[in-house]
Amino acid sequence: MTTAALSITQIENTHLVRCGHANWVLVEEGADLTLIDGGYPANGTDVERSIEQIGHQLGDVRAILVTHAHVDHIGGIADIVTRLQVPVLMDPLEVPHAKREYLQQLSPAKVPLLLWRRGAPKWLLDVIGAGALKGAELPRAQAFAAGGALDVPGRIVPIPTHGHTDGHSAYLVPEAGVIASGDALVTGHATSSVAGPQFLVCPFNHDRGATDQALDNIAAAPAGALFPGHGPVYEGSLAAAVEQARAGRTRMRP
Ligand SMILES: [Zn+2]
């Protein structure tokens, strides 16, 4: 089992957990928790450790939200839902993806597009070690209810950000003024040579044009911090973060 170091940053009731090449988010409401994403297949026990580090236990999780069904976001959840009977919710368009009725993920055949990038060979070895090739699926995936705040701890509000995958969703935590942005907008990645708000490099995005358009919804959200799917916390204007990502969009190309 992995014993990777955890780095946890808190704003109000919301915690960004960074572990290896994966991030996930924990949202508190009293004794209850919502988990957003869960890292690679090897990260199930790391998710549980992160919950204990913020003073809770796994049984406090009342709901799991998914930004999108890539293996580095649902692998750890697949492990946890074998132990927890809680709803696993996502955008309606992402449900068949999470059930693996199809797969919108970088295929092994396209990995050579990345390997010239500094950091990519080590990243590849690391993520294979974290179970990337094992894959993951969520047979219990359900669509969240349309319209406004969800009935989950933290009263979290989905922000549609289709593009990285067809049903990608970011999540606004109103009490903290934080957006968990998944892979719609990140602040770093092992295959990127720059820091700060940015798109993931092109081969990771299923629909590059839609990925760009979706950032309008993040720029307009009432939040002052970004908890991304990869990279550290960003605090400041989200409109400025989106502008910075768009200014550097050439980095989306392989
Ligand atoms: Zn992704």
mmCIF file of C-alpha atoms and ligand atoms in Angstrom:
data_model
loop_
_atom_site.group_PDB
_atom_site.id
_atom_site.type_symbol
_atom_site.label_atom_id
_atom_site.label_comp_id
_atom_site.label_asym_id
_atom_site.label_seq_id
_atom_site.Cartn_x
_atom_site.Cartn_y
_atom_site.Cartn_z
ATOM 1 C CA MET A 1 0.000 0.000 0.000
ATOM 2 C CA THR A 2 1.128 3.517 -0.714
ATOM 3 C CA THR A 3 2.115 5.769 2.174
ATOM 4 C CA ALA A 4 2.537 8.892 0.069
ATOM 5 C CA ALA A 5 2.758 12.191 1.930
ATOM 6 C CA LEU A 6 -0.444 14.181 2.232
ATOM 7 C CA SER A 7 -0.509 17.971 1.925
ATOM 8 C CA ILE A 8 -3.755 19.519 3.152
ATOM 9 C CA THR A 9 -4.836 23.163 2.728
ATOM 10 C CA GLN A 10 -7.990 24.449 4.427
ATOM 11 C CA ILE A 11 -10.264 27.391 3.649
ATOM 12 C CA GLU A 12 -13.244 27.544 6.011
ATOM 13 C CA ASN A 13 -15.036 24.175 5.814
ATOM 14 C CA THR A 14 -13.173 22.959 2.719
ATOM 15 C CA HIS A 15 -9.877 21.059 2.479
ATOM 16 C CA LEU A 16 -7.717 20.429 -0.597
ATOM 17 C CA VAL A 17 -5.730 17.209 -0.236
ATOM 18 C CA ARG A 18 -2.675 16.742 -2.471
ATOM 19 C CA CYS A 19 -1.126 13.284 -2.639
ATOM 20 C CA GLY A 20 1.370 12.219 -5.266
ATOM 21 C CA HIS A 21 -0.056 13.270 -8.637
ATOM 22 C CA ALA A 22 -3.674 13.421 -7.460
ATOM 23 C CA ASN A 23 -5.859 15.902 -5.550
ATOM 24 C CA TRP A 24 -9.206 15.496 -3.820
ATOM 25 C CA VAL A 25 -11.418 17.747 -1.691
ATOM 26 C CA LEU A 26 -13.174 17.255 1.652
ATOM 27 C CA VAL A 27 -16.085 19.498 2.669
ATOM 28 C CA GLU A 28 -17.314 19.572 6.274
ATOM 29 C CA GLU A 29 -20.746 20.341 7.652
ATOM 30 C CA GLY A 30 -20.765 19.612 11.376
ATOM 31 C CA ALA A 31 -19.854 15.944 11.836
ATOM 32 C CA ASP A 32 -20.606 15.109 8.204
ATOM 33 C CA LEU A 33 -18.401 15.167 5.117
ATOM 34 C CA THR A 34 -18.673 15.299 1.355
ATOM 35 C CA LEU A 35 -15.761 13.842 -0.606
ATOM 36 C CA ILE A 36 -15.063 15.291 -4.068
ATOM 37 C CA ASP A 37 -12.931 12.924 -6.205
ATOM 38 C CA GLY A 38 -10.529 10.342 -4.776
ATOM 39 C CA GLY A 39 -7.260 9.961 -6.673
ATOM 40 C CA TYR A 40 -5.820 6.846 -8.329
ATOM 41 C CA PRO A 41 -6.745 3.231 -7.502
ATOM 42 C CA ALA A 42 -3.857 3.084 -5.009
ATOM 43 C CA ASN A 43 -5.130 6.189 -3.152
ATOM 44 C CA GLY A 44 -8.127 4.634 -1.355
ATOM 45 C CA THR A 45 -6.217 4.306 1.906
ATOM 46 C CA ASP A 46 -4.723 7.791 1.414
ATOM 47 C CA VAL A 47 -8.235 9.245 1.190
ATOM 48 C CA GLU A 48 -9.071 7.541 4.474
ATOM 49 C CA ARG A 49 -5.856 8.898 6.083
ATOM 50 C CA SER A 50 -6.687 12.421 4.888
ATOM 51 C CA ILE A 51 -10.137 12.165 6.478
ATOM 52 C CA GLU A 52 -8.516 11.141 9.771
ATOM 53 C CA GLN A 53 -5.991 14.003 9.517
ATOM 54 C CA ILE A 54 -8.800 16.569 9.499
ATOM 55 C CA GLY A 55 -10.336 14.954 12.581
ATOM 56 C CA HIS A 56 -13.001 12.749 11.012
ATOM 57 C CA GLN A 57 -13.425 9.106 10.116
ATOM 58 C CA LEU A 58 -14.423 7.390 6.893
ATOM 59 C CA GLY A 59 -17.935 6.750 8.211
ATOM 60 C CA ASP A 60 -18.542 10.529 8.384
ATOM 61 C CA VAL A 61 -18.689 10.680 4.567
ATOM 62 C CA ARG A 62 -22.340 11.135 3.592
ATOM 63 C CA ALA A 63 -21.914 11.732 -0.156
ATOM 64 C CA ILE A 64 -19.265 11.464 -2.855
ATOM 65 C CA LEU A 65 -19.166 13.903 -5.776
ATOM 66 C CA VAL A 66 -17.180 13.257 -8.949
ATOM 67 C CA THR A 67 -15.823 16.000 -11.209
ATOM 68 C CA HIS A 68 -15.194 13.492 -14.004
ATOM 69 C CA ALA A 69 -14.510 9.808 -14.424
ATOM 70 C CA HIS A 70 -10.802 9.727 -15.250
ATOM 71 C CA VAL A 71 -8.870 7.048 -13.387
ATOM 72 C CA ASP A 72 -6.876 9.621 -11.366
ATOM 73 C CA HIS A 73 -10.121 11.034 -9.943
ATOM 74 C CA ILE A 74 -12.291 7.938 -9.363
ATOM 75 C CA GLY A 75 -9.728 5.190 -8.647
ATOM 76 C CA GLY A 76 -9.688 5.791 -4.887
ATOM 77 C CA ILE A 77 -13.485 6.188 -4.822
ATOM 78 C CA ALA A 78 -13.929 2.752 -6.402
ATOM 79 C CA ASP A 79 -12.040 1.366 -3.399
ATOM 80 C CA ILE A 80 -14.005 3.400 -0.832
ATOM 81 C CA VAL A 81 -17.484 2.559 -2.131
ATOM 82 C CA THR A 82 -16.796 -1.092 -1.391
ATOM 83 C CA ARG A 83 -16.908 0.001 2.290
ATOM 84 C CA LEU A 84 -19.439 2.872 2.281
ATOM 85 C CA GLN A 85 -23.055 2.856 1.161
ATOM 86 C CA VAL A 86 -23.337 6.522 0.175
ATOM 87 C CA PRO A 87 -24.535 8.196 -3.029
ATOM 88 C CA VAL A 88 -21.900 8.683 -5.740
ATOM 89 C CA LEU A 89 -23.100 11.717 -7.694
ATOM 90 C CA MET A 90 -22.030 13.477 -10.881
ATOM 91 C CA ASP A 91 -23.292 15.375 -13.923
ATOM 92 C CA PRO A 92 -25.897 13.268 -15.806
ATOM 93 C CA LEU A 93 -23.635 13.247 -18.876
ATOM 94 C CA GLU A 94 -20.768 11.746 -16.869
ATOM 95 C CA VAL A 95 -22.722 8.765 -15.504
ATOM 96 C CA PRO A 96 -22.261 6.421 -18.510
ATOM 97 C CA HIS A 97 -18.585 7.386 -18.577
ATOM 98 C CA ALA A 98 -18.178 6.428 -14.902
ATOM 99 C CA LYS A 99 -19.920 3.123 -15.645
ATOM 100 C CA ARG A 100 -17.396 2.627 -18.460
ATOM 101 C CA GLU A 101 -19.984 2.380 -21.186
ATOM 102 C CA TYR A 102 -17.261 4.300 -23.040
ATOM 103 C CA LEU A 103 -13.900 5.829 -22.144
ATOM 104 C CA GLN A 104 -12.792 9.420 -22.847
ATOM 105 C CA GLN A 105 -9.280 9.117 -21.496
ATOM 106 C CA LEU A 106 -5.778 9.489 -22.897
ATOM 107 C CA SER A 107 -5.119 6.141 -24.551
ATOM 108 C CA PRO A 108 -1.755 4.386 -24.157
ATOM 109 C CA ALA A 109 -1.271 4.931 -27.923
ATOM 110 C CA LYS A 110 -1.228 8.719 -27.342
ATOM 111 C CA VAL A 111 1.183 8.670 -24.391
ATOM 112 C CA PRO A 112 4.200 9.174 -26.728
ATOM 113 C CA LEU A 113 2.723 12.647 -27.504
ATOM 114 C CA LEU A 114 3.647 13.591 -23.949
ATOM 115 C CA LEU A 115 6.944 11.880 -23.383
ATOM 116 C CA TRP A 116 9.134 14.654 -24.773
ATOM 117 C CA ARG A 117 7.924 16.874 -21.938
ATOM 118 C CA ARG A 118 10.255 17.278 -18.987
ATOM 119 C CA GLY A 119 8.795 15.350 -16.077
ATOM 120 C CA ALA A 120 6.586 13.137 -18.223
ATOM 121 C CA PRO A 121 8.634 9.893 -18.085
ATOM 122 C CA LYS A 122 8.783 10.000 -14.268
ATOM 123 C CA TRP A 123 5.085 10.937 -14.123
ATOM 124 C CA LEU A 124 4.251 7.921 -16.277
ATOM 125 C CA LEU A 125 6.172 5.531 -14.038
ATOM 126 C CA ASP A 126 4.593 7.063 -10.928
ATOM 127 C CA VAL A 127 1.006 6.819 -12.179
ATOM 128 C CA ILE A 128 1.477 3.243 -13.368
ATOM 129 C CA GLY A 129 2.642 2.535 -9.802
ATOM 130 C CA ALA A 130 -0.541 4.230 -8.525
ATOM 131 C CA GLY A 131 -2.704 1.863 -10.566
ATOM 132 C CA ALA A 132 -3.427 3.987 -13.665
ATOM 133 C CA LEU A 133 -3.368 0.938 -15.927
ATOM 134 C CA LYS A 134 -5.722 -1.035 -13.695
ATOM 135 C CA GLY A 135 -8.494 1.350 -14.641
ATOM 136 C CA ALA A 136 -11.525 2.081 -12.473
ATOM 137 C CA GLU A 137 -15.276 2.270 -12.784
ATOM 138 C CA LEU A 138 -18.225 3.252 -10.602
ATOM 139 C CA PRO A 139 -21.187 0.921 -11.216
ATOM 140 C CA ARG A 140 -23.204 2.865 -8.584
ATOM 141 C CA ALA A 141 -22.751 6.231 -10.331
ATOM 142 C CA GLN A 142 -25.859 8.435 -10.177
ATOM 143 C CA ALA A 143 -26.786 11.791 -11.711
ATOM 144 C CA PHE A 144 -27.100 14.671 -9.269
ATOM 145 C CA ALA A 145 -30.428 16.536 -9.167
ATOM 146 C CA ALA A 146 -30.650 19.474 -11.554
ATOM 147 C CA GLY A 147 -30.762 23.049 -10.301
ATOM 148 C CA GLY A 148 -28.948 24.736 -7.447
ATOM 149 C CA ALA A 149 -27.436 23.412 -4.247
ATOM 150 C CA LEU A 150 -27.231 19.660 -3.713
ATOM 151 C CA ASP A 151 -28.618 18.002 -0.601
ATOM 152 C CA VAL A 152 -25.152 16.957 0.586
ATOM 153 C CA PRO A 153 -22.912 18.233 3.411
ATOM 154 C CA GLY A 154 -21.736 21.731 2.450
ATOM 155 C CA ARG A 155 -24.778 22.483 0.237
ATOM 156 C CA ILE A 156 -22.439 22.242 -2.759
ATOM 157 C CA VAL A 157 -23.462 23.742 -6.118
ATOM 158 C CA PRO A 158 -22.448 22.054 -9.412
ATOM 159 C CA ILE A 159 -20.828 24.334 -12.016
ATOM 160 C CA PRO A 160 -21.136 22.828 -15.530
ATOM 161 C CA THR A 161 -17.706 22.638 -17.142
ATOM 162 C CA HIS A 162 -18.174 20.164 -19.993
ATOM 163 C CA GLY A 163 -15.189 19.674 -22.287
ATOM 164 C CA HIS A 164 -12.309 17.969 -20.501
ATOM 165 C CA THR A 165 -14.848 15.122 -20.565
ATOM 166 C CA ASP A 166 -18.407 15.430 -21.880
ATOM 167 C CA GLY A 167 -19.901 15.551 -18.378
ATOM 168 C CA HIS A 168 -17.174 17.293 -16.394
ATOM 169 C CA SER A 169 -18.517 19.347 -13.465
ATOM 170 C CA ALA A 170 -16.789 21.740 -11.092
ATOM 171 C CA TYR A 171 -18.304 22.321 -7.640
ATOM 172 C CA LEU A 172 -18.811 25.560 -5.698
ATOM 173 C CA VAL A 173 -18.685 25.410 -1.899
ATOM 174 C CA PRO A 174 -20.627 28.591 -1.018
ATOM 175 C CA GLU A 175 -19.586 28.781 2.663
ATOM 176 C CA ALA A 176 -15.873 28.776 1.744
ATOM 177 C CA GLY A 177 -16.062 30.693 -1.548
ATOM 178 C CA VAL A 178 -14.106 27.844 -3.113
ATOM 179 C CA ILE A 179 -14.477 26.099 -6.456
ATOM 180 C CA ALA A 180 -13.273 22.515 -6.784
ATOM 181 C CA SER A 181 -12.399 22.767 -10.465
ATOM 182 C CA GLY A 182 -11.311 19.216 -11.260
ATOM 183 C CA ASP A 183 -9.422 19.215 -14.553
ATOM 184 C CA ALA A 184 -11.377 22.098 -16.139
ATOM 185 C CA LEU A 185 -8.743 24.488 -14.756
ATOM 186 C CA VAL A 186 -5.601 23.337 -12.933
ATOM 187 C CA THR A 187 -2.616 25.128 -11.382
ATOM 188 C CA GLY A 188 0.153 22.666 -12.250
ATOM 189 C CA HIS A 189 0.887 19.160 -13.498
ATOM 190 C CA ALA A 190 3.949 16.949 -13.738
ATOM 191 C CA THR A 191 3.808 17.256 -17.537
ATOM 192 C CA SER A 192 3.657 21.089 -17.406
ATOM 193 C CA SER A 193 6.695 23.345 -17.153
ATOM 194 C CA VAL A 194 4.778 26.309 -15.744
ATOM 195 C CA ALA A 195 2.992 27.093 -12.480
ATOM 196 C CA GLY A 196 -0.305 28.909 -12.006
ATOM 197 C CA PRO A 197 -3.766 28.655 -13.549
ATOM 198 C CA GLN A 198 -3.626 26.702 -16.815
ATOM 199 C CA PHE A 199 -5.291 24.126 -18.998
ATOM 200 C CA LEU A 200 -4.033 20.582 -18.873
ATOM 201 C CA VAL A 201 -1.946 19.851 -21.961
ATOM 202 C CA CYS A 202 -3.984 19.057 -25.034
ATOM 203 C CA PRO A 203 -3.955 15.228 -25.160
ATOM 204 C CA PHE A 204 -5.732 15.095 -21.794
ATOM 205 C CA ASN A 205 -8.747 17.146 -22.978
ATOM 206 C CA HIS A 206 -11.501 15.314 -24.851
ATOM 207 C CA ASP A 207 -12.845 18.515 -26.479
ATOM 208 C CA ARG A 208 -10.394 21.406 -26.420
ATOM 209 C CA GLY A 209 -12.837 24.080 -27.649
ATOM 210 C CA ALA A 210 -15.469 23.172 -25.077
ATOM 211 C CA THR A 211 -12.812 23.015 -22.344
ATOM 212 C CA ASP A 212 -11.959 26.642 -23.139
ATOM 213 C CA GLN A 213 -15.596 27.824 -23.295
ATOM 214 C CA ALA A 214 -16.409 26.124 -19.991
ATOM 215 C CA LEU A 215 -14.080 28.492 -18.170
ATOM 216 C CA ASP A 216 -16.670 31.264 -18.593
ATOM 217 C CA ASN A 217 -18.681 29.487 -15.888
ATOM 218 C CA ILE A 218 -15.697 29.382 -13.526
ATOM 219 C CA ALA A 219 -14.840 33.054 -14.160
ATOM 220 C CA ALA A 220 -18.415 34.045 -13.290
ATOM 221 C CA ALA A 221 -18.729 31.954 -10.124
ATOM 222 C CA PRO A 222 -18.959 33.739 -6.744
ATOM 223 C CA ALA A 223 -15.709 32.367 -5.334
ATOM 224 C CA GLY A 224 -12.251 33.646 -4.434
ATOM 225 C CA ALA A 225 -10.249 30.421 -4.472
ATOM 226 C CA LEU A 226 -9.647 27.460 -6.716
ATOM 227 C CA PHE A 227 -9.063 23.919 -5.445
ATOM 228 C CA PRO A 228 -7.886 22.241 -8.661
ATOM 229 C CA GLY A 229 -7.626 18.601 -9.700
ATOM 230 C CA HIS A 230 -3.866 19.054 -10.089
ATOM 231 C CA GLY A 231 -1.540 21.646 -8.551
ATOM 232 C CA PRO A 232 -1.796 23.831 -5.421
ATOM 233 C CA VAL A 233 -4.563 26.117 -4.175
ATOM 234 C CA TYR A 234 -4.999 29.394 -6.070
ATOM 235 C CA GLU A 235 -6.441 32.353 -4.165
ATOM 236 C CA GLY A 236 -7.622 35.480 -5.953
ATOM 237 C CA SER A 237 -9.875 36.548 -8.785
ATOM 238 C CA LEU A 238 -11.188 33.574 -10.748
ATOM 239 C CA ALA A 239 -11.733 35.820 -13.778
ATOM 240 C CA ALA A 240 -8.003 36.645 -13.633
ATOM 241 C CA ALA A 241 -7.159 32.944 -13.289
ATOM 242 C CA VAL A 242 -9.187 32.142 -16.401
ATOM 243 C CA GLU A 243 -7.542 35.002 -18.273
ATOM 244 C CA GLN A 244 -4.105 33.674 -17.300
ATOM 245 C CA ALA A 245 -4.976 30.167 -18.491
ATOM 246 C CA ARG A 246 -6.313 31.452 -21.802
ATOM 247 C CA ALA A 247 -3.250 33.642 -22.333
ATOM 248 C CA GLY A 248 -1.091 30.527 -22.069
ATOM 249 C CA ARG A 249 -3.381 28.268 -24.099
ATOM 250 C CA THR A 250 -0.631 27.313 -26.526
ATOM 251 C CA ARG A 251 0.571 25.058 -23.725
ATOM 252 C CA MET A 252 -2.484 22.918 -24.419
ATOM 253 C CA ARG A 253 -0.771 21.661 -27.551
ATOM 254 C CA PRO A 254 1.498 18.618 -27.235
HETATM 255 ZN ZN ZN B 1 -8.966 14.354 -16.207
#
